Short mmCIF file of C-alpha atoms in Angstrom, two decimals:
data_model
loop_
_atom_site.label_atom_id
_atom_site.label_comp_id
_atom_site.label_asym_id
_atom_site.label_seq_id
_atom_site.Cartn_x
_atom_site.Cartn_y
_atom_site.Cartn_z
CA UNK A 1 -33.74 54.07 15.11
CA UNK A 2 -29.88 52.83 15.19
CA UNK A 3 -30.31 51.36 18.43
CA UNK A 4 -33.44 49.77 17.09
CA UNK A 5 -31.89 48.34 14.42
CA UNK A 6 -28.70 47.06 16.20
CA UNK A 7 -30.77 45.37 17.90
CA UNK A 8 -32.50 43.44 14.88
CA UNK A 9 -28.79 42.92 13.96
CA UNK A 10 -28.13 41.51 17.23
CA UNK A 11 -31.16 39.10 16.66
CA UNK A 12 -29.91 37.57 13.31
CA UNK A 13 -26.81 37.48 14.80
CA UNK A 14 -27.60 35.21 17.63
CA UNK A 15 -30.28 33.01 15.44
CA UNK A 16 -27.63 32.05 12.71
CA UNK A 17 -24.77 31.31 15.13
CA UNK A 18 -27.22 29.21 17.42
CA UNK A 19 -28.35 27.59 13.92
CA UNK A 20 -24.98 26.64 12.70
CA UNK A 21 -24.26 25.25 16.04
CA UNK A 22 -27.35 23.36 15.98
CA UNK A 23 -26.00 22.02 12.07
CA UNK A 24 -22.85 21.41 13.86
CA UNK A 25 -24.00 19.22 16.75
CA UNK A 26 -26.15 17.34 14.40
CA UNK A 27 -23.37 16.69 12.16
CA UNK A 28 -21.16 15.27 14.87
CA UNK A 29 -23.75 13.21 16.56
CA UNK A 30 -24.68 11.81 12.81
CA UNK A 31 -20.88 10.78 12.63
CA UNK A 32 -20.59 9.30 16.28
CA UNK A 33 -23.37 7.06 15.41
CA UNK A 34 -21.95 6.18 11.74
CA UNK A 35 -18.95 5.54 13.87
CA UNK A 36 -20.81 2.77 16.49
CA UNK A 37 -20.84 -0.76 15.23
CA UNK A 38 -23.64 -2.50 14.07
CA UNK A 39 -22.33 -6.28 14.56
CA UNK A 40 -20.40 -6.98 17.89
CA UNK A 41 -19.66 -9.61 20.29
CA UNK A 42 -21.03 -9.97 23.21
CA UNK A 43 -18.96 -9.51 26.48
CA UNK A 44 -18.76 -13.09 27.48
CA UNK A 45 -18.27 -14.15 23.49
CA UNK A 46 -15.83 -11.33 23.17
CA UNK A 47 -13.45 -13.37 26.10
CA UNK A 48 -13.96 -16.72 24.70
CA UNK A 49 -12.74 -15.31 21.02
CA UNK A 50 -9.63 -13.83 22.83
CA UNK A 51 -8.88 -16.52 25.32
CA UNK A 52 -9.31 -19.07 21.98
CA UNK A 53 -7.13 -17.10 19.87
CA UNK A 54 -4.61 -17.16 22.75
CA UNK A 55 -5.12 -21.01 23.24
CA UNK A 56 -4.56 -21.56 19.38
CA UNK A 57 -1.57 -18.66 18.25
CA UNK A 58 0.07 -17.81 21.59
CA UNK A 59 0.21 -15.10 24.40
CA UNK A 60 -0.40 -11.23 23.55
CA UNK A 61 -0.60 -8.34 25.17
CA UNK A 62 -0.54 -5.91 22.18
CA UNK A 63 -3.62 -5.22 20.17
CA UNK A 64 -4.31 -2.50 17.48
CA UNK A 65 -7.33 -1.30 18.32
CA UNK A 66 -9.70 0.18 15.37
CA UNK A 67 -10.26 3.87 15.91
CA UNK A 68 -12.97 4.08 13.93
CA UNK A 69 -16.20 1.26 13.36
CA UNK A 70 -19.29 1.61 11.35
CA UNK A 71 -20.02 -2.10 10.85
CA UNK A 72 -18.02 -4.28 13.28
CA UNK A 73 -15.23 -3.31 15.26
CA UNK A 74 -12.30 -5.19 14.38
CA UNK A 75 -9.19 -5.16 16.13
CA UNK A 76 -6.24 -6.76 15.49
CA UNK A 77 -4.57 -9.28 18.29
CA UNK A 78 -0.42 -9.27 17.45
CA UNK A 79 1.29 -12.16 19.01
CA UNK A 80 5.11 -11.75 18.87
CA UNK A 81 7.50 -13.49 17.77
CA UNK A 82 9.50 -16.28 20.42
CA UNK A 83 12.02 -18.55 20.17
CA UNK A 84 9.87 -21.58 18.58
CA UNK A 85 7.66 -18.85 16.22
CA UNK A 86 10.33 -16.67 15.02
CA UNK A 87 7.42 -14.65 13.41
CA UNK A 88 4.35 -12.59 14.13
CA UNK A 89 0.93 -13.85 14.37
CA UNK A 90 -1.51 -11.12 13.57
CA UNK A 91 -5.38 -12.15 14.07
CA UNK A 92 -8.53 -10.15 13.45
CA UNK A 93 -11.15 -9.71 16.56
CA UNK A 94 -14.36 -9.03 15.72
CA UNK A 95 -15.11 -9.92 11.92
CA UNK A 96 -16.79 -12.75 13.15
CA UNK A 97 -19.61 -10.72 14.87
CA UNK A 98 -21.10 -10.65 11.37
CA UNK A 99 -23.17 -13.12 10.01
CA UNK A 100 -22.58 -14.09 6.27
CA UNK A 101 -24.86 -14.31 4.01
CA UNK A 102 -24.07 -18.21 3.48
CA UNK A 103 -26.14 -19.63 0.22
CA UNK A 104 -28.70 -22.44 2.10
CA UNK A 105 -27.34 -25.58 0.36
CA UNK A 106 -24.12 -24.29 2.03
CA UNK A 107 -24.99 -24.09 5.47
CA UNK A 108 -24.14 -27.29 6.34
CA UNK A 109 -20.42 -27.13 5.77
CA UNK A 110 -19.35 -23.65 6.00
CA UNK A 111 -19.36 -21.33 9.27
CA UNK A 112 -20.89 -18.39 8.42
CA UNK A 113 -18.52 -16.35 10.87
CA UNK A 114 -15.29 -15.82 10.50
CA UNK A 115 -11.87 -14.02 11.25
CA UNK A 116 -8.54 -13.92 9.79
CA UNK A 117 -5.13 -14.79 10.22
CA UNK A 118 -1.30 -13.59 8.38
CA UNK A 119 1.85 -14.40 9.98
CA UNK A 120 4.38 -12.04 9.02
CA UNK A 121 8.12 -12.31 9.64
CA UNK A 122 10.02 -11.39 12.70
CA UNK A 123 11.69 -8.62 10.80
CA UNK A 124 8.60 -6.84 10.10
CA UNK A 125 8.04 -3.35 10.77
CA UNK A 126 4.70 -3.69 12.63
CA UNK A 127 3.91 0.07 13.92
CA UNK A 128 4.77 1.76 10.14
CA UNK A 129 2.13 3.39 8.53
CA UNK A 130 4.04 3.54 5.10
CA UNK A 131 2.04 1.49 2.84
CA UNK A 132 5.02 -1.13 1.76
CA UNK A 133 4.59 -1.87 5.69
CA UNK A 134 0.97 -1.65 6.13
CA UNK A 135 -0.80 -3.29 3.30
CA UNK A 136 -0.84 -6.94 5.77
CA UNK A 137 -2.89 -5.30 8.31
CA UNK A 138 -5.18 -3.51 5.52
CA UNK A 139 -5.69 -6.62 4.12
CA UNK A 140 -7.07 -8.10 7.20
CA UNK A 141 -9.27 -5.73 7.44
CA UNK A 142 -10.79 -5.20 3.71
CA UNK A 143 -11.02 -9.38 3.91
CA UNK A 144 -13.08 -8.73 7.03
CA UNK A 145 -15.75 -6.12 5.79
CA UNK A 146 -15.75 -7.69 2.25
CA UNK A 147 -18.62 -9.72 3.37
CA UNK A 148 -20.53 -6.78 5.05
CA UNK A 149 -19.85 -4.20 1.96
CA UNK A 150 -20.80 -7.27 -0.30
CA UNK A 151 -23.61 -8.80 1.02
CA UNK A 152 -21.73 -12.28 0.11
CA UNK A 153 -19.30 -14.53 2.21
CA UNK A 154 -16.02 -16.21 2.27
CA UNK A 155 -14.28 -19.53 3.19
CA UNK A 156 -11.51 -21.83 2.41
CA UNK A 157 -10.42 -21.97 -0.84
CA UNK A 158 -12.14 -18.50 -1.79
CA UNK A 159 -10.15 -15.60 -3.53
CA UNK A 160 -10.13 -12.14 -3.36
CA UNK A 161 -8.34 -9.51 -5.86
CA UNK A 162 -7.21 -6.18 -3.69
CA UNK A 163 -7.02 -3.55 -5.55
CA UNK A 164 -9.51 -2.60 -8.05
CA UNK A 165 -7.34 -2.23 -10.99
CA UNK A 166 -5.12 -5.50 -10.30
CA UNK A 167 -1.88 -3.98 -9.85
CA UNK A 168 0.25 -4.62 -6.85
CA UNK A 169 -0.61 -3.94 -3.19
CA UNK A 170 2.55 -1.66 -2.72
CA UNK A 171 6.03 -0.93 -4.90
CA UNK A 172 7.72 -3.87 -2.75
CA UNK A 173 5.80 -6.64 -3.78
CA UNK A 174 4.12 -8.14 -6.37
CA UNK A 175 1.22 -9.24 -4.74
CA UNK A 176 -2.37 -7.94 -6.25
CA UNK A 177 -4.63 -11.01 -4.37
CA UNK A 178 -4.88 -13.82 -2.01
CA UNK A 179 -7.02 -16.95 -0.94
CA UNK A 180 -8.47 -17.88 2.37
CA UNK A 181 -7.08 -21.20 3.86
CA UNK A 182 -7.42 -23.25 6.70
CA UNK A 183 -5.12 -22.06 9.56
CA UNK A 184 -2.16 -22.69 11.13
CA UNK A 185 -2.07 -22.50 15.24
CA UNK A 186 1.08 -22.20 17.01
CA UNK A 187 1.88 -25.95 17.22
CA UNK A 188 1.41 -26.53 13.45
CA UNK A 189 -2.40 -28.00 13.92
CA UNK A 190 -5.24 -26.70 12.40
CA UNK A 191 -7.23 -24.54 13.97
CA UNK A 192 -10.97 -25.96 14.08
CA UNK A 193 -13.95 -23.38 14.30
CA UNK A 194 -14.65 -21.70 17.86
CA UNK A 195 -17.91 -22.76 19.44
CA UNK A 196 -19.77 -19.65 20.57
CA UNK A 197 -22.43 -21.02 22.06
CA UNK A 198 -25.93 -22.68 21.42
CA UNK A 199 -27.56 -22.99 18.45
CA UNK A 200 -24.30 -23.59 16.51
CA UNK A 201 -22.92 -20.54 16.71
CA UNK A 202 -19.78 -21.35 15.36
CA UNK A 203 -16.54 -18.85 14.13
CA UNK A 204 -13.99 -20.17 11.86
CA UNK A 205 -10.62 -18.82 11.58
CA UNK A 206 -9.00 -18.24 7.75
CA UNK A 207 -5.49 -18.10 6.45
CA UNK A 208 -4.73 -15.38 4.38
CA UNK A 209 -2.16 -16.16 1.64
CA UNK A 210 -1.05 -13.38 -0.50
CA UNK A 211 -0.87 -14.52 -4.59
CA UNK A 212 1.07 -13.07 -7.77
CA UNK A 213 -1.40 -12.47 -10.72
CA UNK A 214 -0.37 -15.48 -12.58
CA UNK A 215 -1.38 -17.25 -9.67
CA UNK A 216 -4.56 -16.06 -9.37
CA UNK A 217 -5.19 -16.43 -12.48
CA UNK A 218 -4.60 -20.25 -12.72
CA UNK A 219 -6.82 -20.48 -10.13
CA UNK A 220 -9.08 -18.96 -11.73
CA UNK A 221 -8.79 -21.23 -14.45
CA UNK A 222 -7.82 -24.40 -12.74
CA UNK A 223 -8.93 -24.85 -9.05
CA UNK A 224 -8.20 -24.02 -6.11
CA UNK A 225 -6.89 -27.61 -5.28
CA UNK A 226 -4.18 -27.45 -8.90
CA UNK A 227 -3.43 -24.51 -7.13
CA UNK A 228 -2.08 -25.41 -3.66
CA UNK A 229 -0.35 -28.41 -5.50
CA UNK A 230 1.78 -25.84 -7.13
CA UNK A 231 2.44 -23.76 -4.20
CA UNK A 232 4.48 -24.26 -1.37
CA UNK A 233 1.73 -22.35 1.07
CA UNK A 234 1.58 -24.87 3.68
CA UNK A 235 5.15 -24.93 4.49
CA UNK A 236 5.82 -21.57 4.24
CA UNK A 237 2.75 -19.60 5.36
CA UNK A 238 5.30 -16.25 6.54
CA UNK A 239 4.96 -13.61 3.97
CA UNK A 240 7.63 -13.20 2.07
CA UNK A 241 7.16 -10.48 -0.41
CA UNK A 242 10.32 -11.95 -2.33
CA UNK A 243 9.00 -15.23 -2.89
CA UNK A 244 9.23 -17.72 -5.83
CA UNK A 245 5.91 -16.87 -8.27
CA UNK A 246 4.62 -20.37 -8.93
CA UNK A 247 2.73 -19.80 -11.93
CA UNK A 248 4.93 -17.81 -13.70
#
């Protein structure tokens, strides 16, 4: 009778470990394909975005790669700072895999791809994860699944709060927003939208300038042209965390 019932033990035993290992494996391969992303370049796209990104902001052999993916994969190309561009260029790869959801009547004058570009001084502590260091590089990459997580899009001249509350991005600045603009390349030109391919296919590349929340709120309530009058953006397009607040 005890060895009978041993053995019954033995049974339950074995069915609820091989259950919760079956819970278990499902779990994980649930995550790994959360994890996979659902918009991505192409191989041969995926070169021409990197060789154009060299072409337009300068050599790089240093990329922060995104551990983890569930809508694009976007990586972030860091060109250093040299001689002539005392500053770091830092560029998304891979935002631009997404088509956004452009109105119709807009079609005709906005790309409906894009990616995203800071320069940040030389000075700048690139590889700290404390947040007073970080927030650039989270930026890039909340501006570059807004339009996924939104449904909506984003082009010159557009703004974006970041936080949710409107306070400042970290304690060393008083940044709380910024607008997309057109972008700078490494000779001072502006960088034009990359052709992918046929069917006009095209991927635009967007400034990120951080703002104070008097300046995005004249914005708000002027334009976005008043604005850039006021600033002294395209001059200066470094972050400076210290700089002047134009609207206050």
């Amino acid at each position: 009778m005890l060895i009978k019932r041993l053995f019954i033990n033995l049974i339950f035993l074995t069915t609820l470990v091989t259950s919760t290992c079956a819970q278990t494996t499902k779990a994980m391969e649930e995550e790994r394909k959360e994890a996979v992303p659902q918009y991505y370049y192409s191989k041969k796209e995926m070169e021409k975005v990197s060789d154009y990104i060299e072409q337009q902001y300068g050599e790089s052999d240093l990329v922060g790669h995104e551990m983890v993916s569930p809508d694009i994969h976007c990586d972030i190309v860091i060109v250093p700072p040299t001689e002539d561009r005392p500053y770091y260029t830092l560029v998304t790869m891979g935002a631009g895999a997404y088509k956004m959801n452009v109105p119709k009547e807009w079609r005709s004058y906005v790309c409906d791809r894009a990616e995203y570009v800071i320069f940040l001084p030389k000075d700048w502590n690139i590889e700290s994860d404390m947040e007073e260091d970080y927030w650039p590089l989270r930026m890039l990459k909340s501006i570059a699944r807004l339009p996924i997580r939104a449904e909506d899009w984003l082009c010159e001249s557009h703004d974006v709060q970041l936080t949710d509350d409107g306070s400042s991005v970290a304690e060393n600045t008083g940044f709380n927003s910024c607008v997309l603009m057109p972008s700078i390349g490494k000779n001072g030109q502006k960088v034009k939208p990359l052709k992918l391919g046929l069917f006009g296919k095209k991927v635009a590349f967007y400034q990120l300038y951080p703002l104070y929340p008097e300046e995005l709120a004249y914005k708000l309530e002027h334009s976005f042209d008043e604005l850039m009058d006021k600033l002294d953006a395209e001059d200066n397009m470094i972050i400076n965390i210290h700089r002047k607040n134009y609207c206050k």
